[in-house]
Short mmCIF file of C-alpha atoms in Angstrom, two decimals:
data_model
loop_
_atom_site.label_atom_id
_atom_site.label_comp_id
_atom_site.label_asym_id
_atom_site.label_seq_id
_atom_site.Cartn_x
_atom_site.Cartn_y
_atom_site.Cartn_z
CA MET A 15 0.40 0.02 0.14
CA ARG A 16 1.41 3.30 -1.14
CA LYS A 17 1.10 6.12 1.14
CA THR A 18 0.79 9.66 0.45
CA ILE A 19 1.44 13.20 2.43
CA VAL A 20 -1.55 15.24 3.03
CA SER A 21 -0.17 18.78 4.07
CA VAL A 22 -3.01 20.20 6.15
CA VAL A 23 -2.26 23.51 7.80
CA LEU A 24 -4.61 23.96 11.02
CA ALA A 25 -4.24 27.47 11.19
CA ALA A 26 -5.68 27.85 7.44
CA PHE A 27 -8.31 25.56 8.35
CA LEU A 28 -9.56 27.10 11.94
CA LEU A 29 -9.53 30.65 10.17
CA ALA A 30 -11.69 29.59 7.27
CA ALA A 31 -13.94 27.81 9.58
CA ALA A 32 -15.08 30.83 11.09
CA GLY A 33 -18.19 31.08 8.85
CA CYS A 34 -17.70 29.08 5.53
CA GLY A 35 -19.61 26.11 4.00
CA ALA A 36 -21.90 24.64 6.75
CA ALA A 37 -24.73 24.24 4.26
CA ASP A 38 -22.65 22.24 2.23
CA ALA A 39 -21.39 19.88 4.70
CA PRO A 40 -24.60 16.95 4.67
CA GLY A 41 -23.39 16.83 0.92
CA ALA A 42 -19.74 16.08 1.59
CA GLN A 43 -20.31 14.00 4.34
CA ILE A 44 -22.99 11.81 2.12
CA ALA A 45 -20.36 11.65 -0.48
CA ALA A 46 -17.68 10.40 2.46
CA GLN A 47 -20.27 8.02 3.92
CA ALA A 48 -20.75 6.15 0.36
CA PHE A 49 -16.90 5.84 -0.36
CA VAL A 50 -16.94 3.84 2.96
CA THR A 51 -19.25 1.74 2.41
CA ALA A 52 -18.68 0.91 -1.34
CA ALA A 53 -14.96 0.33 -0.43
CA ALA A 54 -15.78 -1.52 2.87
CA THR A 55 -18.17 -4.12 0.97
CA GLY A 56 -15.95 -4.82 -1.84
CA ALA A 57 -17.58 -2.78 -4.14
CA ALA A 58 -14.19 -1.16 -5.82
CA VAL A 59 -15.99 0.18 -9.01
CA GLU A 60 -18.57 2.07 -7.11
CA ALA A 61 -15.71 3.76 -4.84
CA CYS A 62 -13.33 4.53 -7.39
CA ALA A 63 -16.13 6.53 -9.22
CA LEU A 64 -16.26 8.63 -5.95
CA LEU A 65 -12.60 9.33 -5.91
CA ALA A 66 -11.03 12.40 -7.81
CA PRO A 67 -9.14 11.80 -11.00
CA ARG A 68 -5.78 12.50 -9.14
CA ALA A 69 -6.77 9.93 -5.99
CA ARG A 70 -7.68 7.46 -8.45
CA ASP A 71 -4.26 7.54 -10.20
CA THR A 72 -2.50 7.23 -7.19
CA LEU A 73 -3.92 3.39 -7.07
CA GLY A 74 -1.58 2.58 -9.82
CA PRO A 75 -1.81 2.07 -13.95
CA ALA A 76 -5.34 0.18 -13.73
CA GLU A 77 -8.28 3.01 -13.75
CA CYS A 78 -9.53 1.11 -10.81
CA PRO A 79 -7.93 -1.74 -9.04
CA PRO A 80 -10.11 -4.85 -8.02
CA VAL A 81 -8.97 -4.67 -4.46
CA LEU A 82 -8.70 -0.93 -2.80
CA PRO A 83 -6.22 -0.29 0.08
CA GLU A 84 -7.86 -0.72 3.45
CA VAL A 85 -9.90 1.74 4.35
CA PRO A 86 -11.51 1.85 7.60
CA ARG A 87 -15.06 0.73 7.74
CA ALA A 88 -16.28 3.26 10.54
CA PRO A 89 -19.41 5.25 10.09
CA VAL A 90 -18.62 9.00 9.11
CA VAL A 91 -19.57 10.89 11.59
CA SER A 92 -18.79 14.81 10.64
CA ALA A 93 -17.54 16.85 7.96
CA SER A 94 -16.31 20.46 7.90
CA VAL A 95 -16.68 22.40 4.69
CA TRP A 96 -14.52 25.66 3.29
CA GLY A 97 -15.37 26.55 0.10
CA ASP A 98 -14.79 23.79 -1.89
CA GLU A 99 -12.51 21.63 0.49
CA ALA A 100 -14.12 19.45 3.00
CA GLN A 101 -12.76 16.82 5.25
CA ALA A 102 -15.20 14.43 7.05
CA ARG A 103 -13.91 12.06 10.11
CA SER A 104 -14.87 8.90 11.43
CA ALA A 105 -13.64 7.50 14.48
CA ALA A 106 -11.27 5.50 12.60
CA ASP A 107 -9.80 7.94 10.06
CA THR A 108 -10.12 11.21 8.10
CA LEU A 109 -11.29 11.49 4.11
CA PHE A 110 -10.76 14.89 2.31
CA LEU A 111 -12.67 15.86 -0.46
CA HIS A 112 -13.46 18.34 -3.39
CA GLU A 113 -16.58 19.66 -4.48
CA PHE A 114 -16.61 19.28 -8.72
CA PRO A 115 -19.23 20.62 -10.97
CA ASP A 116 -20.54 17.17 -10.78
CA GLY A 117 -20.50 16.38 -6.63
CA TRP A 118 -18.09 15.79 -4.07
CA ARG A 119 -15.20 13.42 -4.78
CA ILE A 120 -12.60 12.18 -2.34
CA THR A 121 -8.79 13.41 -2.47
CA GLY A 122 -7.73 11.60 0.23
CA ALA A 123 -9.22 8.34 2.59
CA GLY A 124 -7.69 6.47 5.02
CA CYS A 125 -6.01 9.30 6.47
CA HIS A 126 -4.21 9.36 9.73
CA LEU A 127 -2.50 12.83 11.60
CA ARG A 128 0.93 11.80 11.71
CA ASN A 129 1.88 15.51 13.52
CA GLU A 130 -0.14 18.67 14.28
CA GLN A 131 -0.05 19.72 10.25
CA VAL A 132 0.45 16.37 8.19
CA TYR A 133 -1.80 13.17 7.16
CA ASP A 134 -1.00 10.22 6.03
CA CYS A 135 -3.26 8.75 3.72
CA ALA A 136 -3.69 5.31 2.26
CA ILE A 137 -5.34 6.62 -0.98
CA GLY A 138 -4.89 10.07 -2.57
CA GLY A 139 -3.41 12.96 -0.70
CA ARG A 140 -2.35 16.42 -2.00
#
């Protein structure tokens, strides 16, 4: 499993959170939960359809591998949105999303905080 580093500056998130995107959080949370459910049930094609193109590219040369790297199966419990970027959390991990014209897509999944500003992700990253 290839890990990708995702840099997240928490100070920027805190500043952005002061009034942005609360109305979009349900859409991001629904997309994150749909991805986690598809990945956990072995529905790789459905899960891959929810990945942003760059995240899908990190899985290798195949458009969508038959088996995705391990994504925790914990339900998504919250999402925070800043403009067209979002972070969804479960008890087990963190997912990052971007809003494209056709909806929210996963840019990082299976992400775990390495230190105060950096996440390591099983899929995708930035």
